PDB file of C-alpha atoms in Angstrom:
ATOM      1  CA  MET B   1      70.720  16.847 -28.713  1.00  0.00           C
ATOM      2  CA  PRO B   2      72.448  14.321 -26.443  1.00  0.00           C
ATOM      3  CA  ASP B   3      74.595  11.527 -27.821  1.00  0.00           C
ATOM      4  CA  LEU B   4      72.925   8.167 -27.505  1.00  0.00           C
ATOM      5  CA  ASP B   5      74.606   4.880 -26.690  1.00  0.00           C
ATOM      6  CA  PRO B   6      73.388   2.534 -29.468  1.00  0.00           C
ATOM      7  CA  THR B   7      73.455  -0.374 -27.030  1.00  0.00           C
ATOM      8  CA  ASP B   8      70.686   1.357 -25.051  1.00  0.00           C
ATOM      9  CA  VAL B   9      68.426   1.245 -28.107  1.00  0.00           C
ATOM     10  CA  SER B  10      69.224  -2.447 -28.607  1.00  0.00           C
ATOM     11  CA  ARG B  11      68.637  -3.231 -24.932  1.00  0.00           C
ATOM     12  CA  VAL B  12      65.203  -1.577 -24.970  1.00  0.00           C
ATOM     13  CA  LEU B  13      64.083  -3.184 -28.231  1.00  0.00           C
ATOM     14  CA  ASP B  14      65.441  -6.622 -27.310  1.00  0.00           C
ATOM     15  CA  LEU B  15      63.577  -6.546 -24.003  1.00  0.00           C
ATOM     16  CA  ALA B  16      60.340  -5.241 -25.571  1.00  0.00           C
ATOM     17  CA  LEU B  17      60.368  -7.826 -28.349  1.00  0.00           C
ATOM     18  CA  SER B  18      61.144 -10.650 -25.916  1.00  0.00           C
ATOM     19  CA  ARG B  19      57.918  -9.947 -24.029  1.00  0.00           C
ATOM     20  CA  PRO B  20      54.381 -10.696 -25.172  1.00  0.00           C
ATOM     21  CA  PRO B  21      52.195  -7.893 -26.546  1.00  0.00           C
ATOM     22  CA  SER B  22      50.666  -5.793 -23.777  1.00  0.00           C
ATOM     23  CA  LEU B  23      48.759  -3.161 -25.746  1.00  0.00           C
ATOM     24  CA  GLY B  24      46.273  -5.217 -27.695  1.00  0.00           C
ATOM     25  CA  PRO B  25      48.233  -6.788 -30.539  1.00  0.00           C
ATOM     26  CA  GLY B  26      51.174  -4.415 -29.969  1.00  0.00           C
ATOM     27  CA  ARG B  27      53.760  -3.528 -27.390  1.00  0.00           C
ATOM     28  CA  LEU B  28      54.133  -0.312 -25.406  1.00  0.00           C
ATOM     29  CA  VAL B  29      57.475   1.194 -24.446  1.00  0.00           C
ATOM     30  CA  CYS B  30      57.218   4.123 -22.020  1.00  0.00           C
ATOM     31  CA  VAL B  31      60.302   6.357 -21.902  1.00  0.00           C
ATOM     32  CA  ASP B  32      60.105   8.490 -18.771  1.00  0.00           C
ATOM     33  CA  GLY B  33      62.431  10.632 -16.699  1.00  0.00           C
ATOM     34  CA  PRO B  34      62.957  14.268 -15.803  1.00  0.00           C
ATOM     35  CA  ALA B  35      62.862  17.101 -18.339  1.00  0.00           C
ATOM     36  CA  GLY B  36      65.981  17.380 -20.476  1.00  0.00           C
ATOM     37  CA  SER B  37      67.284  13.903 -19.684  1.00  0.00           C
ATOM     38  CA  GLY B  38      67.271  12.575 -23.277  1.00  0.00           C
ATOM     39  CA  LYS B  39      63.904  10.795 -23.512  1.00  0.00           C
ATOM     40  CA  THR B  40      62.967  12.177 -26.933  1.00  0.00           C
ATOM     41  CA  THR B  41      66.346  11.229 -28.398  1.00  0.00           C
ATOM     42  CA  LEU B  42      65.951   7.646 -27.196  1.00  0.00           C
ATOM     43  CA  ALA B  43      62.328   7.428 -28.360  1.00  0.00           C
ATOM     44  CA  GLU B  44      63.176   8.721 -31.829  1.00  0.00           C
ATOM     45  CA  ALA B  45      65.980   6.167 -32.133  1.00  0.00           C
ATOM     46  CA  LEU B  46      63.631   3.356 -31.116  1.00  0.00           C
ATOM     47  CA  VAL B  47      61.041   4.371 -33.726  1.00  0.00           C
ATOM     48  CA  ARG B  48      63.690   4.699 -36.461  1.00  0.00           C
ATOM     49  CA  ARG B  49      65.084   1.269 -35.666  1.00  0.00           C
ATOM     50  CA  GLN B  50      61.809  -0.695 -35.384  1.00  0.00           C
ATOM     51  CA  PRO B  51      59.676  -1.010 -38.538  1.00  0.00           C
ATOM     52  CA  GLY B  52      56.034  -0.065 -37.986  1.00  0.00           C
ATOM     53  CA  ALA B  53      56.750   1.734 -34.695  1.00  0.00           C
ATOM     54  CA  ALA B  54      55.149   5.072 -33.796  1.00  0.00           C
ATOM     55  CA  ALA B  55      55.706   7.630 -31.057  1.00  0.00           C
ATOM     56  CA  VAL B  56      53.461   9.822 -28.913  1.00  0.00           C
ATOM     57  CA  HIS B  57      55.044  12.751 -27.087  1.00  0.00           C
ATOM     58  CA  MET B  58      53.703  13.583 -23.645  1.00  0.00           C
ATOM     59  CA  ASP B  59      54.293  17.298 -24.296  1.00  0.00           C
ATOM     60  CA  ASP B  60      51.255  17.111 -26.586  1.00  0.00           C
ATOM     61  CA  LEU B  61      49.067  15.719 -23.773  1.00  0.00           C
ATOM     62  CA  PHE B  62      49.755  18.248 -21.000  1.00  0.00           C
ATOM     63  CA  GLU B  63      47.354  21.114 -20.412  1.00  0.00           C
ATOM     64  CA  GLY B  64      50.184  23.627 -20.281  1.00  0.00           C
ATOM     65  CA  TRP B  65      52.835  23.977 -17.597  1.00  0.00           C
ATOM     66  CA  ASP B  66      50.465  22.843 -14.853  1.00  0.00           C
ATOM     67  CA  GLY B  67      49.043  19.850 -16.746  1.00  0.00           C
ATOM     68  CA  LEU B  68      51.130  17.020 -15.312  1.00  0.00           C
ATOM     69  CA  PRO B  69      48.771  16.190 -12.408  1.00  0.00           C
ATOM     70  CA  THR B  70      45.823  15.623 -14.772  1.00  0.00           C
ATOM     71  CA  VAL B  71      47.563  13.971 -17.723  1.00  0.00           C
ATOM     72  CA  ASP B  72      46.422  10.470 -16.739  1.00  0.00           C
ATOM     73  CA  ARG B  73      42.994  11.179 -18.257  1.00  0.00           C
ATOM     74  CA  GLN B  74      44.646  11.723 -21.629  1.00  0.00           C
ATOM     75  CA  LEU B  75      46.736   8.565 -21.247  1.00  0.00           C
ATOM     76  CA  GLY B  76      43.560   6.619 -20.507  1.00  0.00           C
ATOM     77  CA  THR B  77      41.788   7.744 -23.683  1.00  0.00           C
ATOM     78  CA  LEU B  78      44.902   6.864 -25.655  1.00  0.00           C
ATOM     79  CA  LEU B  79      45.855   3.498 -24.169  1.00  0.00           C
ATOM     80  CA  SER B  80      42.579   1.831 -23.145  1.00  0.00           C
ATOM     81  CA  PRO B  81      41.162   1.652 -26.704  1.00  0.00           C
ATOM     82  CA  LEU B  82      44.537   0.555 -28.125  1.00  0.00           C
ATOM     83  CA  ALA B  83      44.558  -2.315 -25.623  1.00  0.00           C
ATOM     84  CA  GLN B  84      41.301  -3.470 -27.237  1.00  0.00           C
ATOM     85  CA  GLY B  85      42.792  -3.220 -30.737  1.00  0.00           C
ATOM     86  CA  LEU B  86      40.919   0.045 -31.435  1.00  0.00           C
ATOM     87  CA  GLU B  87      42.172   3.526 -32.244  1.00  0.00           C
ATOM     88  CA  GLY B  88      43.253   5.610 -29.252  1.00  0.00           C
ATOM     89  CA  ARG B  89      42.765   9.359 -29.006  1.00  0.00           C
ATOM     90  CA  TYR B  90      44.001  12.413 -27.178  1.00  0.00           C
ATOM     91  CA  ARG B  91      43.606  16.172 -27.462  1.00  0.00           C
ATOM     92  CA  ARG B  92      46.806  17.980 -28.452  1.00  0.00           C
ATOM     93  CA  TRP B  93      47.789  20.968 -26.365  1.00  0.00           C
ATOM     94  CA  ASP B  94      48.681  24.004 -28.480  1.00  0.00           C
ATOM     95  CA  TRP B  95      51.515  25.612 -26.527  1.00  0.00           C
ATOM     96  CA  HIS B  96      51.492  28.799 -28.632  1.00  0.00           C
ATOM     97  CA  ALA B  97      47.748  29.417 -28.229  1.00  0.00           C
ATOM     98  CA  SER B  98      47.646  28.065 -24.633  1.00  0.00           C
ATOM     99  CA  SER B  99      44.558  26.037 -25.461  1.00  0.00           C
ATOM    100  CA  TRP B 100      43.493  22.616 -26.627  1.00  0.00           C
ATOM    101  CA  GLY B 101      44.050  21.938 -30.303  1.00  0.00           C
ATOM    102  CA  GLU B 102      42.815  19.120 -32.470  1.00  0.00           C
ATOM    103  CA  GLN B 103      42.029  15.579 -31.464  1.00  0.00           C
ATOM    104  CA  VAL B 104      44.780  13.154 -32.501  1.00  0.00           C
ATOM    105  CA  THR B 105      43.980   9.575 -33.452  1.00  0.00           C
ATOM    106  CA  VAL B 106      46.555   6.821 -32.926  1.00  0.00           C
ATOM    107  CA  ARG B 107      46.087   3.543 -34.768  1.00  0.00           C
ATOM    108  CA  PRO B 108      47.231   0.236 -33.273  1.00  0.00           C
ATOM    109  CA  VAL B 109      50.856  -0.457 -34.215  1.00  0.00           C
ATOM    110  CA  PRO B 110      53.287  -3.273 -33.417  1.00  0.00           C
ATOM    111  CA  LEU B 111      55.312  -0.933 -31.157  1.00  0.00           C
ATOM    112  CA  LEU B 112      54.103   2.313 -29.623  1.00  0.00           C
ATOM    113  CA  VAL B 113      56.675   4.467 -27.848  1.00  0.00           C
ATOM    114  CA  VAL B 114      55.177   7.000 -25.441  1.00  0.00           C
ATOM    115  CA  GLU B 115      57.878   9.371 -24.304  1.00  0.00           C
ATOM    116  CA  GLY B 116      57.979  12.194 -21.863  1.00  0.00           C
ATOM    117  CA  VAL B 117      57.457  13.061 -18.243  1.00  0.00           C
ATOM    118  CA  GLY B 118      54.558  11.006 -16.916  1.00  0.00           C
ATOM    119  CA  SER B 119      54.577   8.325 -19.625  1.00  0.00           C
ATOM    120  CA  GLY B 120      55.409   5.749 -16.950  1.00  0.00           C
ATOM    121  CA  SER B 121      52.369   6.755 -14.907  1.00  0.00           C
ATOM    122  CA  LEU B 122      50.578   4.043 -12.956  1.00  0.00           C
ATOM    123  CA  VAL B 123      47.603   4.405 -15.332  1.00  0.00           C
ATOM    124  CA  ALA B 124      49.876   3.141 -18.150  1.00  0.00           C
ATOM    125  CA  GLU B 125      51.298   0.239 -16.139  1.00  0.00           C
ATOM    126  CA  PRO B 126      48.728  -2.432 -17.157  1.00  0.00           C
ATOM    127  CA  PHE B 127      49.527  -1.752 -20.826  1.00  0.00           C
ATOM    128  CA  THR B 128      53.307  -1.291 -20.565  1.00  0.00           C
ATOM    129  CA  THR B 129      55.687  -3.827 -22.067  1.00  0.00           C
ATOM    130  CA  VAL B 130      58.848  -1.963 -21.010  1.00  0.00           C
ATOM    131  CA  LEU B 131      59.275   1.086 -18.793  1.00  0.00           C
ATOM    132  CA  VAL B 132      62.541   2.949 -19.377  1.00  0.00           C
ATOM    133  CA  TRP B 133      63.857   5.613 -17.013  1.00  0.00           C
ATOM    134  CA  VAL B 134      66.277   8.135 -18.564  1.00  0.00           C
ATOM    135  CA  GLU B 135      68.339  10.309 -16.243  1.00  0.00           C
ATOM    136  CA  ALA B 136      71.016  12.984 -16.489  1.00  0.00           C
ATOM    137  CA  PRO B 137      72.493  15.561 -14.081  1.00  0.00           C
ATOM    138  CA  TYR B 138      70.270  18.503 -13.150  1.00  0.00           C
ATOM    139  CA  ASP B 139      72.509  21.255 -14.592  1.00  0.00           C
ATOM    140  CA  LEU B 140      72.823  19.436 -17.921  1.00  0.00           C
ATOM    141  CA  ARG B 141      69.068  18.866 -18.107  1.00  0.00           C
ATOM    142  CA  MET B 142      68.411  22.550 -17.424  1.00  0.00           C
ATOM    143  CA  ARG B 143      70.844  23.643 -20.158  1.00  0.00           C
ATOM    144  CA  ARG B 144      69.163  21.269 -22.597  1.00  0.00           C
ATOM    145  CA  GLY B 145      65.697  22.481 -21.635  1.00  0.00           C
ATOM    146  CA  ILE B 146      66.610  26.126 -22.184  1.00  0.00           C
ATOM    147  CA  ALA B 147      68.411  25.301 -25.453  1.00  0.00           C
ATOM    148  CA  ARG B 148      65.385  23.332 -26.689  1.00  0.00           C
ATOM    149  CA  ASP B 149      62.550  25.569 -25.474  1.00  0.00           C
ATOM    150  CA  GLY B 150      64.302  28.916 -25.302  1.00  0.00           C
ATOM    151  CA  ASP B 151      64.145  31.474 -22.557  1.00  0.00           C
ATOM    152  CA  ASP B 152      60.350  31.031 -22.398  1.00  0.00           C
ATOM    153  CA  PHE B 153      61.018  27.823 -20.492  1.00  0.00           C
ATOM    154  CA  ALA B 154      63.317  29.349 -17.865  1.00  0.00           C
ATOM    155  CA  PRO B 155      60.610  30.840 -15.606  1.00  0.00           C
ATOM    156  CA  PHE B 156      58.782  27.520 -15.520  1.00  0.00           C
ATOM    157  CA  TRP B 157      61.785  25.238 -14.882  1.00  0.00           C
ATOM    158  CA  GLU B 158      61.633  25.162 -11.069  1.00  0.00           C
ATOM    159  CA  ARG B 159      57.842  24.820 -11.000  1.00  0.00           C
ATOM    160  CA  TRP B 160      57.977  21.988 -13.544  1.00  0.00           C
ATOM    161  CA  ALA B 161      60.849  20.278 -11.691  1.00  0.00           C
ATOM    162  CA  ALA B 162      58.786  20.297  -8.476  1.00  0.00           C
ATOM    163  CA  ALA B 163      55.719  18.898 -10.264  1.00  0.00           C
ATOM    164  CA  GLU B 164      57.682  16.118 -11.938  1.00  0.00           C
ATOM    165  CA  ALA B 165      59.476  15.200  -8.690  1.00  0.00           C
ATOM    166  CA  LEU B 166      56.103  14.836  -6.952  1.00  0.00           C
ATOM    167  CA  HIS B 167      54.727  12.815  -9.868  1.00  0.00           C
ATOM    168  CA  PHE B 168      57.743  10.490  -9.931  1.00  0.00           C
ATOM    169  CA  ALA B 169      57.558   9.934  -6.160  1.00  0.00           C
ATOM    170  CA  THR B 170      53.816   9.245  -6.255  1.00  0.00           C
ATOM    171  CA  HIS B 171      54.092   6.838  -9.191  1.00  0.00           C
ATOM    172  CA  ARG B 172      57.447   5.341  -8.093  1.00  0.00           C
ATOM    173  CA  THR B 173      58.511   5.621 -11.718  1.00  0.00           C
ATOM    174  CA  ARG B 174      62.255   5.056 -11.403  1.00  0.00           C
ATOM    175  CA  GLU B 175      61.905   2.121  -9.020  1.00  0.00           C
ATOM    176  CA  ARG B 176      59.351   0.447 -11.333  1.00  0.00           C
ATOM    177  CA  ALA B 177      61.541   0.905 -14.434  1.00  0.00           C
ATOM    178  CA  ASP B 178      62.706  -2.174 -16.305  1.00  0.00           C
ATOM    179  CA  LEU B 179      65.764  -0.324 -17.572  1.00  0.00           C
ATOM    180  CA  VAL B 180      67.653   2.785 -16.446  1.00  0.00           C
ATOM    181  CA  VAL B 181      69.484   4.693 -19.180  1.00  0.00           C
ATOM    182  CA  ASN B 182      72.160   7.333 -18.672  1.00  0.00           C
ATOM    183  CA  GLY B 183      71.009  10.204 -20.887  1.00  0.00           C
ATOM    184  CA  ALA B 184      74.033  12.417 -20.196  1.00  0.00           C
ATOM    185  CA  GLY B 185      76.005  11.363 -23.282  1.00  0.00           C
ATOM    186  CA  SER B 186      78.490  14.088 -24.078  1.00  0.00           C
ATOM    187  CA  GLY B 187      75.955  16.759 -23.123  1.00  0.00           C
TER     188      GLY B 187
END
């Protein structure tokens, strides 16, 4: 797990709380960036630090290794109802069974953190209070990905990296980000 600069957590929360609600009565922080960059670490720190906050992990929304291009449908069923003050929903992908699992319901909260590749998608933009881009060097990200997901991830790394690069270019994610965070830490 990468080390996290505590000032990054403060910067994100200060900016989010300084802006009006954008997701119904709550605020939405999207933590995006390439695989292994430190997004989950930042998101978990944000949720721990902000009372009443909740997190949704994009890994649960993808339809397997090739699910990034179609994940916007899942984001829509999650965010659109929340913007109306209603419960949002998505189907959780079961990575072990390689099939859709249960439907997950997300209640409106004061701060929702959606983290993972694609969270800063253009479909989320109308609801986003703060978009954070987390980056780290390629070799470090790959080591983290293999350490986190095991050797099962290795054959998919290049394919996933190509899909996320295309997604980021299409959605201009980094250039639209409110904040850029160095996720390298001490590795």
